[in-house]
Short mmCIF file of C-alpha atoms in Angstrom, two decimals:
data_model
loop_
_atom_site.label_atom_id
_atom_site.label_comp_id
_atom_site.label_asym_id
_atom_site.label_seq_id
_atom_site.Cartn_x
_atom_site.Cartn_y
_atom_site.Cartn_z
CA UNK E 18 0.00 0.00 0.00
CA UNK E 19 1.43 3.37 -1.01
CA UNK E 20 1.32 6.36 1.31
CA UNK E 21 1.27 9.90 -0.02
CA UNK E 22 1.30 13.42 1.28
CA UNK E 23 -1.80 15.62 1.43
CA UNK E 24 -1.55 16.69 -2.20
CA UNK E 25 -0.62 13.29 -3.61
CA UNK E 26 2.50 14.66 -5.32
CA UNK E 27 4.88 12.83 -2.95
CA UNK E 28 4.81 9.05 -2.55
CA UNK E 29 6.69 8.22 0.62
CA UNK E 30 9.39 5.60 0.32
CA UNK E 31 9.76 4.50 3.92
CA UNK E 32 8.03 1.90 6.08
CA UNK E 33 5.09 3.44 7.92
CA UNK E 34 4.77 3.00 11.68
CA UNK E 35 1.99 4.31 13.91
CA UNK E 36 3.13 3.77 17.50
CA UNK E 37 0.49 3.91 20.21
CA UNK E 38 2.81 5.12 22.96
CA UNK E 39 5.98 7.13 23.45
CA UNK E 40 7.70 3.97 24.70
CA UNK E 41 6.85 2.13 21.48
CA UNK E 42 8.05 5.13 19.48
CA UNK E 43 11.33 5.06 21.40
CA UNK E 44 11.91 1.43 20.49
CA UNK E 45 11.24 2.10 16.80
CA UNK E 46 13.63 5.05 16.77
CA UNK E 47 16.36 3.21 18.68
CA UNK E 48 16.17 0.26 16.27
CA UNK E 49 16.09 2.23 13.04
CA UNK E 50 18.90 3.45 10.80
CA UNK E 51 16.96 6.29 9.18
CA UNK E 52 13.82 7.72 10.80
CA UNK E 53 11.54 10.64 9.95
CA UNK E 54 8.42 11.88 11.71
CA UNK E 55 5.18 12.28 9.81
CA UNK E 56 2.29 14.54 10.78
CA UNK E 57 -0.72 15.29 8.59
CA UNK E 58 1.40 15.23 5.42
CA UNK E 59 0.66 18.84 4.56
CA UNK E 60 4.08 19.40 2.98
CA UNK E 61 4.52 19.63 -0.75
CA UNK E 62 8.14 18.50 -1.06
CA UNK E 63 10.20 15.61 0.32
CA UNK E 64 11.14 17.20 3.64
CA UNK E 65 9.38 14.38 5.54
CA UNK E 66 10.36 11.46 3.30
CA UNK E 67 12.91 8.75 4.02
CA UNK E 68 14.00 5.40 2.68
CA UNK E 69 13.94 4.06 6.24
CA UNK E 70 11.20 4.30 8.86
CA UNK E 71 8.40 6.87 8.70
CA UNK E 72 6.82 7.36 12.10
CA UNK E 73 3.33 8.85 12.32
CA UNK E 74 2.80 10.62 15.64
CA UNK E 75 -0.97 10.72 15.11
CA UNK E 76 -1.42 7.51 17.11
CA UNK E 77 0.24 8.78 20.28
CA UNK E 78 -2.14 9.31 23.21
CA UNK E 79 -3.86 12.67 22.95
CA UNK E 80 -2.67 15.21 25.50
CA UNK E 81 -4.23 18.60 26.17
CA UNK E 82 -2.86 19.74 29.54
CA UNK E 83 -3.72 23.33 30.38
CA UNK E 84 -1.49 25.03 32.96
CA UNK E 85 -3.71 27.99 33.88
CA UNK E 86 -1.32 29.69 36.35
CA UNK E 87 1.43 29.79 33.70
CA UNK E 88 -0.93 30.33 30.76
CA UNK E 89 0.44 27.42 28.73
CA UNK E 90 -0.89 24.21 27.25
CA UNK E 91 1.03 21.02 26.52
CA UNK E 92 -0.38 19.03 23.59
CA UNK E 93 0.66 15.84 21.86
CA UNK E 94 2.63 16.57 18.71
CA UNK E 95 0.31 14.82 16.27
CA UNK E 96 -2.83 16.69 17.28
CA UNK E 97 -4.37 18.94 14.69
CA UNK E 98 -4.94 22.49 15.87
CA UNK E 99 -8.64 22.08 15.29
CA UNK E 100 -8.75 19.15 17.73
CA UNK E 101 -8.05 21.19 20.87
CA UNK E 102 -8.75 24.88 20.24
CA UNK E 103 -12.34 24.69 21.46
CA UNK E 104 -11.14 23.14 24.72
CA UNK E 105 -8.79 26.09 25.18
CA UNK E 106 -11.59 28.54 24.52
CA UNK E 107 -13.89 26.85 27.01
CA UNK E 108 -11.13 27.21 29.62
CA UNK E 109 -10.88 30.93 28.85
CA UNK E 110 -7.72 30.76 26.77
CA UNK E 111 -6.63 31.17 23.15
CA UNK E 112 -3.61 30.86 20.91
CA UNK E 113 -2.50 34.27 19.68
CA UNK E 114 -2.72 33.15 16.07
CA UNK E 115 -3.59 30.21 13.85
CA UNK E 116 -2.76 29.18 10.31
CA UNK E 117 -5.21 29.19 7.44
CA UNK E 118 -6.01 25.54 8.08
CA UNK E 119 -7.00 24.02 11.44
CA UNK E 120 -6.32 20.61 9.87
CA UNK E 121 -2.52 20.66 10.22
CA UNK E 122 -0.57 19.01 13.03
CA UNK E 123 1.08 21.09 15.72
CA UNK E 124 4.57 19.60 15.42
CA UNK E 125 4.66 19.69 11.62
CA UNK E 126 3.52 23.30 11.45
CA UNK E 127 6.09 24.38 14.00
CA UNK E 128 8.99 22.45 12.48
CA UNK E 129 8.56 24.15 9.09
CA UNK E 130 7.82 27.73 10.23
CA UNK E 131 4.14 27.75 9.26
CA UNK E 132 2.23 30.93 10.16
CA UNK E 133 -1.01 32.88 10.15
CA UNK E 134 -1.13 36.59 9.39
CA UNK E 135 -0.83 39.90 11.22
CA UNK E 136 1.96 42.43 11.51
CA UNK E 137 2.05 41.92 15.27
CA UNK E 138 2.08 38.13 15.22
CA UNK E 139 4.96 35.75 14.74
CA UNK E 140 4.75 32.32 13.18
CA UNK E 141 3.09 29.46 15.03
CA UNK E 142 6.55 28.43 16.26
CA UNK E 143 7.00 31.66 18.23
CA UNK E 144 4.52 30.59 20.93
CA UNK E 145 6.43 27.37 21.64
CA UNK E 146 7.63 27.35 25.25
CA UNK E 147 8.95 23.80 25.27
CA UNK E 148 9.50 20.64 23.24
CA UNK E 149 9.49 16.99 24.23
CA UNK E 150 11.20 14.70 21.74
CA UNK E 151 12.59 11.22 21.26
CA UNK E 152 16.27 11.41 20.34
CA UNK E 153 18.36 9.02 18.26
CA UNK E 154 18.95 6.67 21.22
CA UNK E 155 15.22 6.35 21.84
CA UNK E 156 15.38 8.48 24.97
CA UNK E 157 12.90 11.26 25.71
CA UNK E 158 14.35 14.71 26.35
CA UNK E 159 12.78 18.09 27.02
CA UNK E 160 14.03 21.52 26.06
CA UNK E 161 12.55 24.80 27.24
CA UNK E 162 12.63 28.38 26.06
CA UNK E 163 15.75 30.09 27.38
CA UNK E 164 17.94 27.01 27.18
CA UNK E 165 20.97 27.25 24.95
CA UNK E 166 19.82 25.21 21.94
CA UNK E 167 16.13 26.07 22.03
CA UNK E 168 16.09 28.74 19.29
CA UNK E 169 17.83 26.36 16.91
CA UNK E 170 15.56 23.39 17.54
CA UNK E 171 12.03 24.78 17.30
CA UNK E 172 11.96 25.22 13.52
CA UNK E 173 14.00 22.05 13.37
CA UNK E 174 12.96 20.49 10.03
CA UNK E 175 12.65 17.13 11.78
CA UNK E 176 16.40 16.89 12.23
CA UNK E 177 16.73 16.61 16.01
CA UNK E 178 14.35 13.77 16.78
CA UNK E 179 10.69 12.88 16.80
CA UNK E 180 8.73 15.54 18.68
CA UNK E 181 6.12 13.94 20.94
CA UNK E 182 4.67 16.95 22.76
CA UNK E 183 4.77 20.74 22.53
CA UNK E 184 4.11 23.38 25.19
CA UNK E 185 2.46 26.52 23.82
CA UNK E 186 1.92 29.99 25.27
CA UNK E 187 -1.70 31.04 25.75
CA UNK E 188 -3.50 34.37 25.85
CA UNK E 189 -7.00 35.18 27.15
CA UNK E 190 -9.81 34.03 24.87
CA UNK E 191 -11.15 36.68 22.49
CA UNK E 192 -13.62 37.21 19.67
CA UNK E 193 -13.12 38.50 16.15
CA UNK E 194 -15.27 39.51 13.23
CA UNK E 195 -14.30 38.89 9.61
CA UNK E 196 -15.02 41.11 6.62
CA UNK E 197 -14.16 40.56 2.97
CA UNK E 198 -13.53 43.37 0.50
CA UNK E 199 -13.35 42.79 -3.24
CA UNK E 200 -11.47 44.29 -6.18
CA UNK E 201 -8.79 46.30 -4.39
CA UNK E 202 -7.06 48.47 -7.02
CA UNK E 203 -3.38 47.57 -7.25
CA UNK E 204 -2.39 51.24 -7.28
CA UNK E 205 -4.28 51.78 -4.02
CA UNK E 206 -2.47 48.83 -2.49
CA UNK E 207 0.96 50.01 -3.56
CA UNK E 208 0.20 53.51 -2.26
CA UNK E 209 -0.94 52.32 1.18
CA UNK E 210 0.38 48.77 1.63
CA UNK E 211 1.43 49.20 5.26
CA UNK E 212 -1.95 50.66 6.23
CA UNK E 213 -3.87 47.93 4.40
CA UNK E 214 -1.81 45.03 5.75
CA UNK E 215 -1.99 46.51 9.25
CA UNK E 216 -5.71 47.29 9.18
CA UNK E 217 -6.80 44.32 11.31
CA UNK E 218 -5.69 41.73 13.81
CA UNK E 219 -5.06 39.51 10.79
CA UNK E 220 -5.15 40.56 7.13
CA UNK E 221 -4.86 38.46 3.97
CA UNK E 222 -4.91 39.59 0.35
CA UNK E 223 -5.98 37.08 -2.30
CA UNK E 224 -5.03 37.58 -5.93
CA UNK E 225 -5.09 35.59 -9.15
CA UNK E 226 -2.37 37.90 -10.53
CA UNK E 227 -4.70 39.15 -13.25
CA UNK E 228 -5.15 42.77 -14.28
CA UNK E 229 -5.06 45.79 -12.03
CA UNK E 230 -7.14 44.47 -9.11
CA UNK E 231 -6.43 42.31 -6.06
CA UNK E 232 -9.40 39.95 -5.85
CA UNK E 233 -10.13 39.93 -2.13
CA UNK E 234 -8.96 41.38 1.18
CA UNK E 235 -9.89 39.40 4.31
CA UNK E 236 -9.91 41.57 7.45
CA UNK E 237 -10.14 39.86 10.82
CA UNK E 238 -10.56 42.21 13.76
CA UNK E 239 -13.03 43.79 16.19
CA UNK E 240 -16.70 43.83 15.34
CA UNK E 241 -17.53 47.30 14.05
CA UNK E 242 -19.55 49.03 11.38
CA UNK E 243 -17.53 48.52 8.21
CA UNK E 244 -17.12 50.94 5.37
CA UNK E 245 -18.94 50.04 2.16
CA UNK E 246 -15.90 51.10 0.14
CA UNK E 247 -12.41 50.83 1.62
CA UNK E 248 -9.25 51.85 -0.26
CA UNK E 249 -11.30 51.56 -3.44
CA UNK E 250 -12.44 48.00 -2.65
CA UNK E 251 -16.10 47.10 -2.11
CA UNK E 252 -17.34 45.20 0.93
CA UNK E 253 -18.73 41.78 -0.01
CA UNK E 254 -22.41 41.29 0.74
CA UNK E 255 -22.23 37.48 0.70
CA UNK E 256 -19.69 34.98 1.99
CA UNK E 257 -16.72 34.29 -0.26
CA UNK E 258 -14.20 31.50 -0.84
CA UNK E 259 -10.65 32.60 -1.79
CA UNK E 260 -10.64 30.36 -4.86
CA UNK E 261 -13.18 31.51 -7.44
CA UNK E 262 -15.99 29.02 -7.95
CA UNK E 263 -15.49 27.19 -4.65
CA UNK E 264 -18.32 27.04 -2.11
CA UNK E 265 -18.04 29.53 0.73
CA UNK E 266 -19.51 27.02 3.18
CA UNK E 267 -15.98 25.65 3.52
CA UNK E 268 -14.85 28.98 4.99
CA UNK E 269 -15.00 30.53 8.44
CA UNK E 270 -17.76 33.03 9.24
CA UNK E 271 -17.73 36.36 7.42
CA UNK E 272 -20.02 39.39 7.01
CA UNK E 273 -18.96 40.81 10.38
CA UNK E 274 -20.56 38.09 12.52
CA UNK E 275 -18.51 37.95 15.76
CA UNK E 276 -17.13 34.57 16.69
CA UNK E 277 -14.50 32.94 18.88
CA UNK E 278 -10.89 33.30 17.78
CA UNK E 279 -10.62 29.69 16.61
CA UNK E 280 -13.57 30.13 14.23
CA UNK E 281 -12.26 33.34 12.66
CA UNK E 282 -8.44 33.18 12.50
CA UNK E 283 -8.32 30.20 10.10
CA UNK E 284 -9.75 30.73 6.63
CA UNK E 285 -11.28 27.27 6.54
CA UNK E 286 -13.54 25.26 8.81
CA UNK E 287 -12.31 22.03 10.35
CA UNK E 288 -15.35 20.06 9.25
CA UNK E 289 -14.54 20.57 5.54
CA UNK E 290 -11.54 19.51 3.50
CA UNK E 291 -10.14 22.89 2.40
CA UNK E 292 -9.00 21.95 -1.06
CA UNK E 293 -10.12 22.63 -4.58
CA UNK E 294 -8.65 19.30 -5.58
CA UNK E 295 -5.07 18.14 -6.04
CA UNK E 296 -2.78 21.12 -5.76
CA UNK E 297 0.76 22.28 -5.10
CA UNK E 298 1.85 25.20 -2.91
CA UNK E 299 4.79 27.58 -2.67
CA UNK E 300 5.51 30.53 -0.41
CA UNK E 301 8.27 33.12 -0.20
CA UNK E 302 9.08 35.54 2.62
CA UNK E 303 10.53 38.99 1.92
CA UNK E 304 11.18 41.92 4.27
CA UNK E 305 7.84 43.55 5.09
CA UNK E 306 9.12 46.99 4.16
CA UNK E 307 9.88 45.72 0.64
CA UNK E 308 6.43 44.25 -0.02
CA UNK E 309 5.49 46.85 -2.63
CA UNK E 310 8.73 46.36 -4.57
CA UNK E 311 8.38 42.58 -4.36
CA UNK E 312 4.77 42.79 -5.57
CA UNK E 313 5.87 44.91 -8.54
CA UNK E 314 8.62 42.41 -9.40
CA UNK E 315 6.13 39.56 -9.44
CA UNK E 316 3.52 41.57 -11.30
CA UNK E 317 5.95 41.82 -14.20
CA UNK E 318 5.71 38.04 -14.71
CA UNK E 319 2.01 37.65 -13.92
CA UNK E 320 1.45 36.32 -17.45
CA UNK E 321 3.55 33.31 -16.41
CA UNK E 322 2.08 32.98 -12.92
CA UNK E 323 -1.64 33.21 -13.67
CA UNK E 324 -2.06 30.21 -16.02
CA UNK E 325 -0.82 27.72 -13.40
CA UNK E 326 -2.27 29.45 -10.35
CA UNK E 327 -5.46 28.72 -8.44
CA UNK E 328 -5.01 31.61 -6.02
CA UNK E 329 -2.23 33.68 -4.46
CA UNK E 330 -2.18 35.17 -0.98
CA UNK E 331 -0.17 37.92 0.69
CA UNK E 332 0.21 37.87 4.49
CA UNK E 333 2.49 39.38 7.12
CA UNK E 334 4.54 37.74 9.87
CA UNK E 335 6.41 39.42 12.74
CA UNK E 336 10.15 38.87 13.13
CA UNK E 337 11.46 36.20 15.49
CA UNK E 338 14.77 34.80 16.75
CA UNK E 339 14.34 31.17 15.69
CA UNK E 340 17.35 30.23 13.59
CA UNK E 341 15.65 28.57 10.61
CA UNK E 342 12.36 30.50 10.72
CA UNK E 343 11.64 32.17 7.36
CA UNK E 344 10.85 35.30 9.43
CA UNK E 345 14.09 35.14 11.43
CA UNK E 346 15.40 38.62 12.18
CA UNK E 347 12.96 40.56 10.03
CA UNK E 348 9.28 41.45 9.86
CA UNK E 349 8.12 39.69 6.74
CA UNK E 350 5.54 39.70 4.00
CA UNK E 351 4.80 36.24 2.64
CA UNK E 352 3.74 35.63 -0.95
CA UNK E 353 1.84 32.36 -1.12
CA UNK E 354 0.82 30.46 -4.25
CA UNK E 355 -1.72 27.63 -4.52
CA UNK E 356 -0.90 26.02 -7.86
CA UNK E 357 -2.64 23.61 -10.18
CA UNK E 358 -1.44 20.01 -10.03
CA UNK E 359 1.15 20.18 -12.80
CA UNK E 360 4.57 19.85 -11.25
CA UNK E 361 6.58 20.45 -14.42
CA UNK E 362 4.77 23.68 -15.28
CA UNK E 363 4.77 24.86 -11.66
CA UNK E 364 8.48 24.31 -11.04
CA UNK E 365 9.35 26.39 -14.08
CA UNK E 366 7.27 29.29 -12.78
CA UNK E 367 8.58 28.88 -9.22
CA UNK E 368 12.12 29.21 -10.53
CA UNK E 369 11.14 32.45 -12.28
CA UNK E 370 9.54 33.76 -9.08
CA UNK E 371 12.68 33.01 -7.12
CA UNK E 372 14.75 34.97 -9.62
CA UNK E 373 12.36 37.92 -9.40
CA UNK E 374 12.50 37.86 -5.61
CA UNK E 375 16.25 37.33 -5.33
CA UNK E 376 16.98 41.05 -4.74
CA UNK E 377 14.82 40.80 -1.61
CA UNK E 378 16.66 37.76 -0.20
CA UNK E 379 13.42 35.76 -0.29
CA UNK E 380 13.23 32.71 1.93
CA UNK E 381 10.96 29.80 0.96
CA UNK E 382 8.57 28.00 3.25
CA UNK E 383 10.45 24.83 4.17
CA UNK E 384 7.51 22.52 3.47
CA UNK E 385 6.42 23.87 0.10
CA UNK E 386 7.68 23.78 -3.49
CA UNK E 387 10.89 25.72 -4.13
CA UNK E 388 14.00 25.23 -6.25
CA UNK E 389 16.69 27.35 -4.56
CA UNK E 390 19.63 25.28 -3.39
CA UNK E 391 21.86 25.48 -0.33
CA UNK E 392 24.39 27.88 -1.83
CA UNK E 393 21.70 30.51 -2.20
CA UNK E 394 19.74 29.92 0.99
CA UNK E 395 22.64 29.81 3.42
CA UNK E 396 23.35 33.46 2.60
CA UNK E 397 19.87 34.40 3.82
CA UNK E 398 20.10 32.92 7.33
CA UNK E 399 22.53 34.30 9.89
CA UNK E 400 22.50 31.07 11.93
CA UNK E 401 22.66 28.58 9.05
CA UNK E 402 26.08 27.22 10.04
CA UNK E 403 25.07 27.05 13.70
CA UNK E 404 22.00 25.03 12.78
CA UNK E 405 24.08 22.59 10.72
CA UNK E 406 26.47 22.17 13.64
CA UNK E 407 23.62 21.62 16.10
CA UNK E 408 22.22 18.84 13.90
CA UNK E 409 25.52 17.03 14.30
CA UNK E 410 25.49 17.45 18.06
CA UNK E 411 22.05 15.92 18.54
CA UNK E 412 22.23 13.35 15.74
CA UNK E 413 25.89 12.51 15.07
CA UNK E 414 25.05 9.31 13.19
CA UNK E 415 22.50 11.03 10.94
CA UNK E 416 19.54 8.88 11.98
CA UNK E 417 17.03 11.69 11.35
CA UNK E 418 18.59 12.78 8.10
CA UNK E 419 17.11 12.30 4.66
CA UNK E 420 17.94 13.49 1.17
CA UNK E 421 16.44 16.91 1.93
CA UNK E 422 18.62 17.55 4.98
CA UNK E 423 21.67 16.00 3.33
CA UNK E 424 21.34 18.44 0.46
CA UNK E 425 20.85 21.60 2.49
CA UNK E 426 22.93 20.74 5.57
CA UNK E 427 25.55 18.19 4.49
CA UNK E 428 27.57 16.59 7.23
CA UNK E 429 31.24 17.43 7.53
CA UNK E 430 33.36 14.63 6.06
CA UNK E 431 35.40 12.51 8.41
CA UNK E 432 39.07 13.42 8.67
CA UNK E 433 41.09 12.11 5.76
CA UNK E 434 38.15 11.67 3.38
CA UNK E 435 37.52 13.47 0.12
CA UNK E 436 34.30 15.40 -0.47
CA UNK E 437 32.85 16.09 -3.88
CA UNK E 438 31.53 19.65 -3.55
CA UNK E 439 30.10 19.96 -7.05
CA UNK E 440 26.59 21.39 -6.94
CA UNK E 441 23.80 22.21 -9.32
CA UNK E 442 22.80 25.06 -7.04
CA UNK E 443 22.61 28.50 -8.58
#
């Protein structure tokens, strides 16, 4: 039986395990030569693949342990966000932000730097206060915020072990309302990008990269009387789906109806599969203060982007100090692309996008489709070499490595050996 990722574009090569306890997981890890953790499979490249043992953490006992005095919650790594957010709300707590999808696993989202939107909000990894993981020997270790290696291990790309539980910071529960505006003139966006992207608690712009209009602006913020026309865009009078032609019933509540944070921050409802069919995704992070220039650079190749695109999205992410976070050290604007399911055509366009965004030192989302190689990316992360070294400290035998990590963070050769350093990287 074959096992694929969410999109079906990656067929995993390893043996699938679904341990029912941390002890069983430890035995699998200790006995394996190559091991990778698997969450919900919502990655679009081979970051999670291996030729050895693939370990699903979805079968581990569910944990949702709220520590009210310290305003944290510890959850099992394989839980989807949508599986525990209501329990937090009922206890009077919330997560400061959520991604577009409540369907993704906590550990997978954190390990790849996945995010929501909002100029004041970091990625989902920034609320991590602690990690529990099974290391290469099968032992369980914990690491907490403030400890020496913590900032290098949170966005860890699966390279330090199999995460079994995550402790997350909480904030008091809150409500939001969501409004959608349509047909934002591009010239109005470029004239007031900072004001538009900062207009709500969370703001997303959806575009098909056609013509002189941005299709939709989703504003999530306090319930208030909205303007009928805002920056030249018209307020929608019916619920909308970001992808034209898709049913809006898949989406979270709009039209200004207040609702709890977990029913407004995601774009999609947990009870529906949020897909228009088989698809690919890419995303690139640029400095937030260069968003207008980056938009203009991409707009020049919109004739190449649009034919293979289902929908694009522009979001913002606050800077953080996590070594491999795409928002490390800089407030960021993220250009996201949901592509049609045509890998050959998509990769060609992705390469063109990367060239257009090169002047902005764009960083790709680790779990999505990109073509930039290690030579290019290492220049865009201040702690790249430190991360590579830390991988060797925690996993000297390379048990948690795969082709993806070997390409981007190759191990130092043993003394006296020759290393072929030829690369196809640009």
